[in-house]
Every structure is written in structure tokens, then in C-alpha cells.
mmCIF file of C-alpha atoms and ligand atoms in Angstrom:
data_model
loop_
_atom_site.group_PDB
_atom_site.id
_atom_site.type_symbol
_atom_site.label_atom_id
_atom_site.label_comp_id
_atom_site.label_asym_id
_atom_site.label_seq_id
_atom_site.Cartn_x
_atom_site.Cartn_y
_atom_site.Cartn_z
ATOM 1 C CA MET A 1 108.473 121.467 102.219
ATOM 2 C CA ARG A 2 107.227 120.825 98.696
ATOM 3 C CA LYS A 3 109.040 117.987 96.927
ATOM 4 C CA PHE A 4 110.353 117.800 93.415
ATOM 5 C CA ASN A 5 107.957 115.092 92.319
ATOM 6 C CA PHE A 6 109.129 113.064 89.302
ATOM 7 C CA SER A 7 106.223 110.610 89.442
ATOM 8 C CA ALA A 8 104.923 109.229 86.135
ATOM 9 C CA GLY A 9 101.361 110.138 87.031
ATOM 10 C CA PRO A 10 99.442 111.331 88.858
ATOM 11 C CA CYS A 11 102.236 113.794 89.247
ATOM 12 C CA THR A 12 103.333 117.292 90.014
ATOM 13 C CA LEU A 13 100.942 120.140 89.241
ATOM 14 C CA PRO A 14 101.649 123.881 89.342
ATOM 15 C CA LEU A 15 101.745 125.126 92.940
ATOM 16 C CA GLU A 16 99.829 128.275 91.959
ATOM 17 C CA VAL A 17 96.994 126.105 90.656
ATOM 18 C CA LEU A 18 96.834 124.060 93.856
ATOM 19 C CA GLN A 19 96.799 127.211 95.957
ATOM 20 C CA GLU A 20 94.102 128.864 93.872
ATOM 21 C CA ALA A 21 91.947 125.743 94.085
ATOM 22 C CA GLN A 22 92.524 125.616 97.841
ATOM 23 C CA ALA A 23 91.424 129.233 98.241
ATOM 24 C CA GLU A 24 88.260 128.588 96.210
ATOM 25 C CA PHE A 25 87.444 125.170 97.576
ATOM 26 C CA VAL A 26 85.010 125.831 100.407
ATOM 27 C CA ASP A 27 83.186 128.838 98.996
ATOM 28 C CA PHE A 28 83.380 129.021 95.220
ATOM 29 C CA ASN A 29 83.255 132.650 94.035
ATOM 30 C CA GLY A 30 80.955 133.750 96.853
ATOM 31 C CA THR A 31 78.250 131.202 96.015
ATOM 32 C CA GLY A 32 78.223 129.926 99.606
ATOM 33 C CA MET A 33 79.126 126.404 98.522
ATOM 34 C CA SER A 34 81.952 124.402 97.051
ATOM 35 C CA LEU A 35 82.015 123.799 93.318
ATOM 36 C CA ILE A 36 81.852 120.087 94.051
ATOM 37 C CA GLU A 37 78.641 120.562 96.030
ATOM 38 C CA MET A 38 76.657 122.311 93.345
ATOM 39 C CA SER A 39 74.554 121.017 90.488
ATOM 40 C CA HIS A 40 76.428 120.364 87.296
ATOM 41 C CA ARG A 41 73.459 122.027 85.589
ATOM 42 C CA SER A 42 74.043 125.310 87.456
ATOM 43 C CA SER A 43 75.169 128.343 85.496
ATOM 44 C CA THR A 44 78.212 128.592 87.769
ATOM 45 C CA TYR A 45 79.454 125.110 86.893
ATOM 46 C CA ASP A 46 78.464 125.532 83.263
ATOM 47 C CA ALA A 47 80.800 128.532 82.961
ATOM 48 C CA VAL A 48 83.689 126.533 84.487
ATOM 49 C CA HIS A 49 83.026 123.604 82.157
ATOM 50 C CA MET A 50 82.748 125.639 78.977
ATOM 51 C CA GLU A 51 85.827 127.685 79.861
ATOM 52 C CA ALA A 52 87.890 124.519 80.365
ATOM 53 C CA MET A 53 86.660 123.212 77.021
ATOM 54 C CA ALA A 54 87.506 126.443 75.215
ATOM 55 C CA LEU A 55 90.961 126.526 76.816
ATOM 56 C CA ALA A 56 91.667 122.896 75.872
ATOM 57 C CA ARG A 57 90.942 123.781 72.280
ATOM 58 C CA SER A 58 92.896 127.037 72.215
ATOM 59 C CA VAL A 59 95.975 125.902 74.159
ATOM 60 C CA PHE A 60 96.330 122.798 71.984
ATOM 61 C CA GLY A 61 95.491 124.690 68.788
ATOM 62 C CA ALA A 62 92.740 122.252 67.800
ATOM 63 C CA PRO A 63 91.048 123.201 64.529
ATOM 64 C CA ASP A 64 87.360 124.147 64.498
ATOM 65 C CA ASP A 65 86.334 120.898 62.870
ATOM 66 C CA PHE A 66 87.276 118.951 66.003
ATOM 67 C CA SER A 67 85.007 118.459 69.032
ATOM 68 C CA VAL A 68 86.447 118.336 72.542
ATOM 69 C CA LEU A 69 85.052 115.677 74.866
ATOM 70 C CA PHE A 70 85.569 115.317 78.614
ATOM 71 C CA LEU A 71 84.999 111.667 79.479
ATOM 72 C CA GLY A 72 85.342 109.345 82.450
ATOM 73 C CA GLY A 73 87.238 106.068 82.376
ATOM 74 C CA GLY A 74 90.665 107.467 81.517
ATOM 75 C CA ALA A 75 92.609 106.604 78.399
ATOM 76 C CA THR A 76 91.823 102.973 79.129
ATOM 77 C CA LEU A 77 88.157 103.373 78.232
ATOM 78 C CA GLN A 78 89.257 104.964 74.948
ATOM 79 C CA PHE A 79 91.115 101.773 74.049
ATOM 80 C CA ALA A 80 87.647 100.199 73.700
ATOM 81 C CA MET A 81 85.563 103.200 72.651
ATOM 82 C CA ILE A 82 87.704 103.921 69.590
ATOM 83 C CA PRO A 83 87.091 100.676 67.679
ATOM 84 C CA MET A 84 83.500 100.535 68.951
ATOM 85 C CA ASN A 85 82.692 103.956 67.571
ATOM 86 C CA VAL A 86 84.951 104.362 64.584
ATOM 87 C CA LEU A 87 85.075 100.992 62.827
ATOM 88 C CA ARG A 88 82.301 100.143 60.388
ATOM 89 C CA PRO A 89 81.636 96.534 59.329
ATOM 90 C CA GLY A 90 84.537 95.216 57.253
ATOM 91 C CA GLN A 91 86.983 97.882 58.453
ATOM 92 C CA ARG A 92 90.114 97.212 60.482
ATOM 93 C CA GLY A 93 92.250 99.221 62.873
ATOM 94 C CA ALA A 94 96.071 99.208 62.563
ATOM 95 C CA TYR A 95 98.258 99.667 65.644
ATOM 96 C CA VAL A 96 101.876 100.615 66.128
ATOM 97 C CA VAL A 97 102.973 98.420 69.011
ATOM 98 C CA SER A 98 105.781 100.425 70.570
ATOM 99 C CA GLY A 99 105.604 99.276 74.188
ATOM 100 C CA GLU A 100 103.312 98.498 77.074
ATOM 101 C CA TRP A 101 100.606 101.068 76.469
ATOM 102 C CA SER A 102 100.152 100.556 72.753
ATOM 103 C CA SER A 103 100.115 96.832 73.389
ATOM 104 C CA LYS A 104 97.286 97.354 75.893
ATOM 105 C CA ALA A 105 95.440 99.567 73.411
ATOM 106 C CA LEU A 106 95.600 96.808 70.811
ATOM 107 C CA ASP A 107 94.688 93.968 73.176
ATOM 108 C CA ASP A 108 91.827 95.805 74.790
ATOM 109 C CA GLY A 109 90.448 97.224 71.581
ATOM 110 C CA SER A 110 90.514 93.778 69.964
ATOM 111 C CA HIS A 111 87.412 92.857 71.980
ATOM 112 C CA HIS A 112 85.535 95.406 69.899
ATOM 113 C CA GLY A 113 86.951 95.283 66.396
ATOM 114 C CA ASP A 114 89.279 93.666 63.909
ATOM 115 C CA LEU A 115 92.647 95.130 64.897
ATOM 116 C CA TYR A 116 96.203 94.237 63.944
ATOM 117 C CA ALA A 117 99.791 95.293 64.602
ATOM 118 C CA ALA A 118 101.119 97.320 61.671
ATOM 119 C CA TRP A 119 104.538 97.350 63.346
ATOM 120 C CA ASP A 120 105.767 95.650 66.493
ATOM 121 C CA GLY A 121 108.926 96.925 68.170
ATOM 122 C CA LYS A 122 109.637 93.603 69.893
ATOM 123 C CA SER A 123 112.574 92.877 67.571
ATOM 124 C CA VAL A 124 114.208 96.150 68.627
ATOM 125 C CA ASP A 125 113.325 95.647 72.294
ATOM 126 C CA TYR A 126 110.915 98.583 72.121
ATOM 127 C CA LYS A 127 113.883 100.932 72.161
ATOM 128 C CA ARG A 128 112.610 103.148 69.395
ATOM 129 C CA MET A 129 109.591 104.192 67.371
ATOM 130 C CA PRO A 130 109.232 103.004 63.762
ATOM 131 C CA THR A 131 109.903 105.060 60.673
ATOM 132 C CA THR A 132 106.970 105.465 58.296
ATOM 133 C CA ASP A 133 108.346 102.916 55.824
ATOM 134 C CA GLU A 134 108.438 100.220 58.510
ATOM 135 C CA ILE A 135 104.701 100.460 59.106
ATOM 136 C CA GLU A 136 102.628 98.012 57.097
ATOM 137 C CA ILE A 137 99.064 99.082 56.523
ATOM 138 C CA GLY A 138 96.811 96.296 55.243
ATOM 139 C CA PRO A 139 93.619 96.522 53.165
ATOM 140 C CA ASN A 140 90.397 97.966 54.639
ATOM 141 C CA THR A 141 92.281 99.824 57.346
ATOM 142 C CA ARG A 142 90.275 102.688 58.801
ATOM 143 C CA TYR A 143 92.986 104.215 61.028
ATOM 144 C CA LEU A 144 96.512 103.828 62.383
ATOM 145 C CA HIS A 145 96.710 104.056 66.179
ATOM 146 C CA VAL A 146 99.934 105.487 67.586
ATOM 147 C CA THR A 147 101.070 106.129 71.146
ATOM 148 C CA SER A 148 102.889 109.433 70.885
ATOM 149 C CA ASN A 149 104.929 108.737 74.019
ATOM 150 C CA GLU A 150 105.442 105.389 75.733
ATOM 151 C CA THR A 151 105.412 106.271 79.425
ATOM 152 C CA ILE A 152 107.183 103.107 80.582
ATOM 153 C CA GLY A 153 109.697 102.598 77.766
ATOM 154 C CA GLY A 154 110.558 106.303 77.608
ATOM 155 C CA ILE A 155 110.296 106.629 73.823
ATOM 156 C CA ARG A 156 108.360 109.071 71.695
ATOM 157 C CA PHE A 157 107.524 109.762 68.083
ATOM 158 C CA ASN A 158 109.566 112.782 67.108
ATOM 159 C CA ASP A 159 107.738 112.814 63.794
ATOM 160 C CA PHE A 160 104.375 111.190 63.411
ATOM 161 C CA PRO A 161 104.037 108.641 60.601
ATOM 162 C CA LEU A 162 102.932 109.883 57.224
ATOM 163 C CA VAL A 163 100.524 107.161 56.083
ATOM 164 C CA ASP A 164 97.494 106.964 53.806
ATOM 165 C CA VAL A 165 95.006 106.449 56.621
ATOM 166 C CA PRO A 166 94.080 108.887 59.421
ATOM 167 C CA LEU A 167 96.000 108.668 62.684
ATOM 168 C CA ILE A 168 94.481 108.125 66.105
ATOM 169 C CA GLY A 169 96.814 109.118 68.909
ATOM 170 C CA ASP A 170 97.062 108.116 72.543
ATOM 171 C CA MET A 171 98.790 111.198 73.915
ATOM 172 C CA SER A 172 98.301 110.407 77.600
ATOM 173 C CA SER A 173 101.879 111.042 78.616
ATOM 174 C CA ASP A 174 102.833 113.965 76.413
ATOM 175 C CA TYR A 175 99.461 115.634 76.042
ATOM 176 C CA MET A 176 99.695 119.343 75.353
ATOM 177 C CA SER A 177 103.447 119.344 75.709
ATOM 178 C CA ARG A 178 103.904 119.353 71.942
ATOM 179 C CA SER A 179 102.120 120.590 68.874
ATOM 180 C CA ILE A 180 100.762 117.985 66.472
ATOM 181 C CA PRO A 181 99.966 117.869 62.732
ATOM 182 C CA TRP A 182 96.198 117.969 63.169
ATOM 183 C CA GLU A 183 95.551 117.339 59.487
ATOM 184 C CA ARG A 184 96.868 113.779 59.921
ATOM 185 C CA PHE A 185 94.651 112.943 62.905
ATOM 186 C CA ASP A 186 91.025 111.911 63.216
ATOM 187 C CA LEU A 187 91.167 111.595 66.988
ATOM 188 C CA VAL A 188 93.572 112.194 69.875
ATOM 189 C CA TYR A 189 93.013 111.289 73.489
ATOM 190 C CA GLY A 190 94.620 110.995 76.875
ATOM 191 C CA GLY A 191 93.987 111.084 80.598
ATOM 192 C CA ALA A 192 94.534 114.413 82.335
ATOM 193 C CA GLN A 193 96.634 113.101 85.192
ATOM 194 C CA LYS A 194 100.088 113.852 83.812
ATOM 195 C CA ASN A 195 100.324 117.216 82.109
ATOM 196 C CA LEU A 196 96.859 118.556 82.705
ATOM 197 C CA GLY A 197 95.333 117.938 86.107
ATOM 198 C CA PRO A 198 94.148 115.265 88.499
ATOM 199 C CA ALA A 199 93.023 111.791 87.477
ATOM 200 C CA GLY A 200 89.371 111.336 86.644
ATOM 201 C CA VAL A 201 88.939 112.893 83.231
ATOM 202 C CA ASP A 202 90.050 111.922 79.757
ATOM 203 C CA ILE A 203 90.158 114.538 77.032
ATOM 204 C CA THR A 204 89.335 113.329 73.537
ATOM 205 C CA PHE A 205 89.493 115.504 70.444
ATOM 206 C CA VAL A 206 87.534 113.992 67.586
ATOM 207 C CA ARG A 207 87.067 115.227 64.042
ATOM 208 C CA ASN A 208 83.445 116.186 63.403
ATOM 209 C CA SER A 209 83.244 114.209 60.167
ATOM 210 C CA VAL A 210 84.065 111.104 62.226
ATOM 211 C CA LEU A 211 81.189 111.860 64.591
ATOM 212 C CA GLU A 212 78.765 111.833 61.691
ATOM 213 C CA GLU A 213 79.706 108.245 60.925
ATOM 214 C CA THR A 214 80.113 106.747 64.385
ATOM 215 C CA ASN A 215 78.366 103.593 65.469
ATOM 216 C CA GLN A 216 75.029 104.470 67.100
ATOM 217 C CA ASP A 217 74.284 100.971 68.262
ATOM 218 C CA LEU A 218 76.023 101.437 71.598
ATOM 219 C CA GLY A 219 75.029 102.310 75.138
ATOM 220 C CA ALA A 220 74.739 106.069 75.486
ATOM 221 C CA TYR A 221 77.912 106.633 77.502
ATOM 222 C CA LEU A 222 79.944 104.794 74.896
ATOM 223 C CA ARG A 223 78.832 107.044 72.027
ATOM 224 C CA TYR A 224 81.110 109.903 70.991
ATOM 225 C CA ASP A 225 78.311 111.597 69.066
ATOM 226 C CA ILE A 226 76.116 111.869 72.163
ATOM 227 C CA HIS A 227 78.905 113.346 74.293
ATOM 228 C CA ALA A 228 79.719 115.850 71.543
ATOM 229 C CA ALA A 229 76.092 116.876 71.067
ATOM 230 C CA LYS A 230 75.736 117.458 74.820
ATOM 231 C CA ASN A 231 79.082 119.248 75.336
ATOM 232 C CA SER A 232 80.165 116.361 77.584
ATOM 233 C CA MET A 233 77.230 116.926 79.934
ATOM 234 C CA TYR A 234 75.091 114.011 78.841
ATOM 235 C CA ASN A 235 75.473 112.718 82.374
ATOM 236 C CA THR A 236 77.187 114.124 85.457
ATOM 237 C CA PRO A 237 80.710 115.007 84.360
ATOM 238 C CA PRO A 238 83.749 114.689 86.648
ATOM 239 C CA VAL A 239 83.350 118.279 87.797
ATOM 240 C CA PHE A 240 86.389 118.662 90.020
ATOM 241 C CA PRO A 241 88.964 117.253 87.557
ATOM 242 C CA ILE A 242 87.467 119.392 84.779
ATOM 243 C CA TYR A 243 87.697 122.503 86.956
ATOM 244 C CA MET A 244 91.338 121.699 87.753
ATOM 245 C CA VAL A 245 92.161 121.048 84.092
ATOM 246 C CA GLY A 246 90.762 124.500 83.287
ATOM 247 C CA LYS A 247 93.093 126.034 85.846
ATOM 248 C CA VAL A 248 96.141 124.136 84.583
ATOM 249 C CA LEU A 249 95.341 125.185 81.016
ATOM 250 C CA ALA A 250 95.059 128.831 82.089
ATOM 251 C CA TRP A 251 98.420 128.442 83.837
ATOM 252 C CA MET A 252 99.897 126.998 80.625
ATOM 253 C CA GLU A 253 98.564 129.943 78.662
ATOM 254 C CA ALA A 254 100.144 132.340 81.172
ATOM 255 C CA GLN A 255 103.497 130.569 80.721
ATOM 256 C CA GLY A 256 103.389 131.447 77.027
ATOM 257 C CA GLY A 257 101.289 128.574 75.745
ATOM 258 C CA LEU A 258 102.272 125.477 73.836
ATOM 259 C CA PRO A 259 105.382 126.855 72.036
ATOM 260 C CA VAL A 260 107.005 127.780 75.355
ATOM 261 C CA ILE A 261 105.923 124.561 77.079
ATOM 262 C CA GLU A 262 107.217 122.499 74.140
ATOM 263 C CA SER A 263 110.612 124.146 74.096
ATOM 264 C CA LEU A 264 110.906 123.875 77.889
ATOM 265 C CA ALA A 265 110.156 120.149 77.638
ATOM 266 C CA ALA A 266 112.984 119.743 75.124
ATOM 267 C CA GLN A 267 115.355 121.739 77.330
ATOM 268 C CA LYS A 268 114.475 119.944 80.568
ATOM 269 C CA SER A 269 114.833 116.479 79.089
ATOM 270 C CA SER A 270 118.092 117.456 77.330
ATOM 271 C CA LEU A 271 119.620 118.354 80.677
ATOM 272 C CA VAL A 272 119.114 114.798 81.894
ATOM 273 C CA TYR A 273 120.132 113.128 78.612
ATOM 274 C CA GLU A 274 123.302 115.251 78.552
ATOM 275 C CA ALA A 275 124.084 114.102 82.076
ATOM 276 C CA ILE A 276 123.598 110.483 80.974
ATOM 277 C CA ASP A 277 125.738 110.956 77.853
ATOM 278 C CA ALA A 278 128.506 112.676 79.825
ATOM 279 C CA SER A 279 128.695 109.930 82.450
ATOM 280 C CA ASP A 280 131.020 107.541 80.577
ATOM 281 C CA GLY A 281 128.423 104.815 80.832
ATOM 282 C CA PHE A 282 127.808 105.131 84.585
ATOM 283 C CA TYR A 283 124.250 106.090 83.709
ATOM 284 C CA PHE A 284 122.854 104.022 80.875
ATOM 285 C CA SER A 285 119.801 104.844 78.773
ATOM 286 C CA PRO A 286 118.377 101.869 76.861
ATOM 287 C CA VAL A 287 116.541 104.197 74.487
ATOM 288 C CA ASP A 288 117.611 104.932 70.903
ATOM 289 C CA PRO A 289 118.634 108.627 70.895
ATOM 290 C CA ALA A 290 116.312 109.317 67.944
ATOM 291 C CA SER A 291 113.278 108.306 70.008
ATOM 292 C CA ARG A 292 114.160 109.822 73.381
ATOM 293 C CA SER A 293 111.077 110.901 75.298
ATOM 294 C CA HIS A 294 110.828 114.513 76.429
ATOM 295 C CA MET A 295 108.566 113.472 79.286
ATOM 296 C CA ASN A 296 109.849 110.204 80.781
ATOM 297 C CA VAL A 297 113.609 109.823 80.923
ATOM 298 C CA VAL A 298 114.574 106.259 81.828
ATOM 299 C CA PHE A 299 118.064 105.186 82.810
ATOM 300 C CA ARG A 300 119.941 102.609 84.820
ATOM 301 C CA LEU A 301 122.984 102.593 87.061
ATOM 302 C CA PRO A 302 125.736 99.940 87.032
ATOM 303 C CA SER A 303 123.879 97.714 89.521
ATOM 304 C CA GLU A 304 120.507 97.326 91.179
ATOM 305 C CA ALA A 305 122.157 98.075 94.502
ATOM 306 C CA LEU A 306 123.328 101.423 93.149
ATOM 307 C CA ASP A 307 119.831 102.094 91.747
ATOM 308 C CA GLY A 308 118.546 101.702 95.298
ATOM 309 C CA GLU A 309 121.215 103.934 96.818
ATOM 310 C CA PHE A 310 120.597 106.578 94.161
ATOM 311 C CA LEU A 311 116.876 106.587 94.932
ATOM 312 C CA ALA A 312 117.583 106.829 98.662
ATOM 313 C CA GLU A 313 119.897 109.809 98.126
ATOM 314 C CA ALA A 314 117.245 111.427 95.914
ATOM 315 C CA GLY A 315 114.796 111.056 98.794
ATOM 316 C CA ARG A 316 117.228 112.776 101.187
ATOM 317 C CA ARG A 317 117.469 115.630 98.679
ATOM 318 C CA ASN A 318 113.723 116.148 98.597
ATOM 319 C CA MET A 319 113.069 114.387 95.304
ATOM 320 C CA SER A 320 110.451 111.671 94.895
ATOM 321 C CA GLY A 321 108.848 109.423 92.295
ATOM 322 C CA LEU A 322 112.097 108.472 90.534
ATOM 323 C CA LYS A 323 111.812 104.702 90.869
ATOM 324 C CA GLY A 324 111.484 102.992 87.478
ATOM 325 C CA TYR A 325 108.278 101.197 86.505
ATOM 326 C CA ARG A 326 107.769 98.054 88.567
ATOM 327 C CA THR A 327 108.702 95.669 85.760
ATOM 328 C CA ALA A 328 111.424 97.882 84.241
ATOM 329 C CA GLY A 329 113.492 98.790 87.319
ATOM 330 C CA GLY A 330 116.158 101.505 87.228
ATOM 331 C CA VAL A 331 115.231 105.154 87.342
ATOM 332 C CA ARG A 332 112.497 107.035 85.543
ATOM 333 C CA ALA A 333 112.377 110.800 85.772
ATOM 334 C CA SER A 334 109.043 112.129 84.558
ATOM 335 C CA LEU A 335 109.388 115.749 83.550
ATOM 336 C CA TYR A 336 105.827 116.843 82.910
ATOM 337 C CA ASN A 337 104.780 120.403 82.170
ATOM 338 C CA ALA A 338 104.652 121.502 85.806
ATOM 339 C CA MET A 339 108.143 120.214 86.684
ATOM 340 C CA PRO A 340 110.229 123.337 87.221
ATOM 341 C CA VAL A 341 113.684 123.623 85.648
ATOM 342 C CA GLU A 342 115.074 123.836 89.203
ATOM 343 C CA GLY A 343 113.790 120.319 89.850
ATOM 344 C CA VAL A 344 115.643 119.012 86.815
ATOM 345 C CA GLN A 345 118.782 120.900 87.850
ATOM 346 C CA ALA A 346 118.566 119.295 91.291
ATOM 347 C CA LEU A 347 118.339 115.879 89.640
ATOM 348 C CA VAL A 348 121.315 116.535 87.363
ATOM 349 C CA GLU A 349 123.349 117.734 90.353
ATOM 350 C CA LEU A 350 122.462 114.560 92.219
ATOM 351 C CA MET A 351 123.546 112.495 89.199
ATOM 352 C CA ALA A 352 126.962 114.202 89.090
ATOM 353 C CA ASP A 353 127.530 113.974 92.861
ATOM 354 C CA PHE A 354 126.413 110.366 93.034
ATOM 355 C CA GLN A 355 128.676 109.350 90.189
ATOM 356 C CA SER A 356 131.708 111.061 91.777
ATOM 357 C CA ALA A 357 131.027 109.269 95.037
ATOM 358 C CA ASN A 358 130.387 105.829 93.497
ATOM 359 C CA ALA A 359 132.170 105.465 90.165
HETATM 360 N N1 LIG B 1 98.288 105.350 77.686
HETATM 361 C C1 LIG B 1 99.443 105.815 78.190
HETATM 362 C C2 LIG B 1 100.544 106.216 77.252
HETATM 363 C C3 LIG B 1 99.598 105.927 79.583
HETATM 364 O O1 LIG B 1 100.732 106.397 80.096
HETATM 365 C C4 LIG B 1 98.523 105.556 80.427
HETATM 366 C C5 LIG B 1 98.607 105.676 81.933
HETATM 367 N N2 LIG B 1 99.797 105.820 82.501
HETATM 368 C C6 LIG B 1 97.366 105.045 79.842
HETATM 369 C C7 LIG B 1 97.281 104.970 78.477
HETATM 370 C C8 LIG B 1 96.218 104.594 80.682
HETATM 371 O O2 LIG B 1 95.616 105.737 81.162
HETATM 372 P P1 LIG B 1 94.462 105.757 82.261
HETATM 373 O O3 LIG B 1 95.096 105.341 83.534
HETATM 374 O O4 LIG B 1 94.055 107.205 82.230
HETATM 375 O O5 LIG B 1 93.385 104.857 81.811
#
């Protein structure tokens, strides 16, 4: 029996996509071989690759002056590649530090450029995102890096900051679940393994004018301009993840595209937040309501013992992946694009039943 999988990533993917991939796995489209056995220079793979790229652009509504890159190394490699490529001598990168992932982006990127925190949410316990007027951009700042959704803290930017420098966005955990104001961004990136497919590929959208100015004094794999010029086939791309991403994107399009996915994400997360709010404090969300994530809903029960019992009951009801992040504890329900409404309803039912039995 298929579980309702609330894992933070890798995570649930559409069943139809898994079944289609299974049916095509051994003999891809009558070629007599699996897609993962054939040359990435073959016309068959090329069509898969270019289709996935075109879908990434169209589903996300990326303007024509952005290039789409499929890269290895996950979002983590982007933490380093961004300052390496984008910063020119004398320029600095500003970072909104809103939790664990943005903190990693800043720390890791600092090996490769002069970066600083333009806002740090430590004083508010990382319970919310900043407003624009709280962000302090210093001189010679080339970009402001934001993490659109903090996967561990369970907070998101409802509105992206309106600042005088271009934004760079880590969208790993709410990628293509929301539309974005492209005119404010120079670059957005994220790993595929939450909303878009299996682990193994990062998708970076970069403005073409940025590519013209990127640092060329880097090893080839580290250069955005080379990947863009070669349509992300400078070297052997992660063919299977890219193929799967193409399928998930086609599935998203069939669901009605980004507007439908975005409104479903709001509805699904609201169901859980309403259950928390209606629980008279039995379930407690540490997150400021104005910054509530639509993807990762974090909450706690009155005691750690009850957390454990709740998770055990969830397991008996065919739900998995609800345990909070290892350092955060509690419960985290990740409601990515492929999580069906029925899964969220099952969770909300569990919350009500468990509270009646234990309050
Ligand atoms: N940023 C965010 C917001 C994330 O959630 C993650 C992974 N969970 C990362 C970056 C790191 O991504 P990767 O594992 O693809 O390097």
C-alpha cells in the first residue's frame, strides 16, 4: 500500500509519474535500451533533455532573458557557485539569514566572496521573515540572497523584499509551487528533490545579462556561462533525474500549471494550520502566522512523549516522514506539490482524533 509520505525531501512524487517511468524503464520508446544506458549525445536523450528544459521554463513562467541550467551538486554547490560567478572584485553579496539553510548559504559562500548578513533573524528566533525595511544593504552590494522557504524552520517569504539590488533566491523547498516577481531576480535555484523529481539535479535560472559578466577564471564545471552555452550538456548531465523532472513538470502542467499548484499549496497548508489554531494550544506552531510556510508545516505537542506517540499513530495510519528535523524535534509535515489533498485530510483527522484521546 502506498503511504502518505510527508518527508521533507526526497519526498513524495506523483504516482502516475512513477508508473510511467517504470513502464519506460527497460526499453525506452522502443529503442531496445533504457534511457540510462544510452549516450547523452543521442538524439533520443537530447529530445528528453530539451523538453525538460522547455517545460521548466514554461511551467515556471521564466522570461526569455533567463537561461535554464541543469547542474549537479544540488543547491549546496550553488551556495559556492553564486559568489564565484557573480561577484566582481570589490563587490559584496548580502544575505538574509532566516534559518539553517540561509545560514549555510552565507557560510559556504563566504569562502568565495565578501558576503555579509543584511538581516539576521536570531533575535526573533527565526520565527519569521524580515520586512523590506529591516534589511540593511551596504555599499558595493551586488545582490541580496534570500531563501524563499526555510525547510527546517517552516517559514517563507510571502512577499519578496523590494530592494535596490537584484535578488538571488534559493527556492529549494518551494520551487515551482509559487509564482515569483521575475523582474526582481537575477538568479533562482534549487534542488529538484522536493517539488520536482529525484535528487541529483539542481535547476538554476540565470538572467542572460548576468552570464555576460560572470567570472571566467574558474574551472569549467563551475562556470554558469559554459553550462548555458552548452544547454547543460557541457559534460554528462544527470540524465535520469532530468528525465524524471520533465515528467513531473508535464504532470504539473496537466494539473493546471502553476496557478492551480499554488492555490492548492495554500489550501493544503491552511488545513493543517487551521487544525493547529483550533486545538486550544494542544498543537503549537512556533512560526509567526505572517510567515507560515505553505510547504513545511512545523508544530509541537504538549510533550516529547506525546510527539512520539503521535508519530507512532501516524505510522499505524499509513503516514510517514512526519518527524521534525533532527535538531528541531516535534512534527514537520511537508506538503509538496505531489502530496494529495487526501493525505492532508488524513493528517488533520489524525490530529483531531489524537487530541480527543490525549488532551
Ligand atoms: N536550501 C534549502 C532551502 C534546502 O531545503 C536544502 C535541502 N533540504 C538545501 C538548500 C540543500 O540542498 P541540496 O541537498 O540539494 O544541496
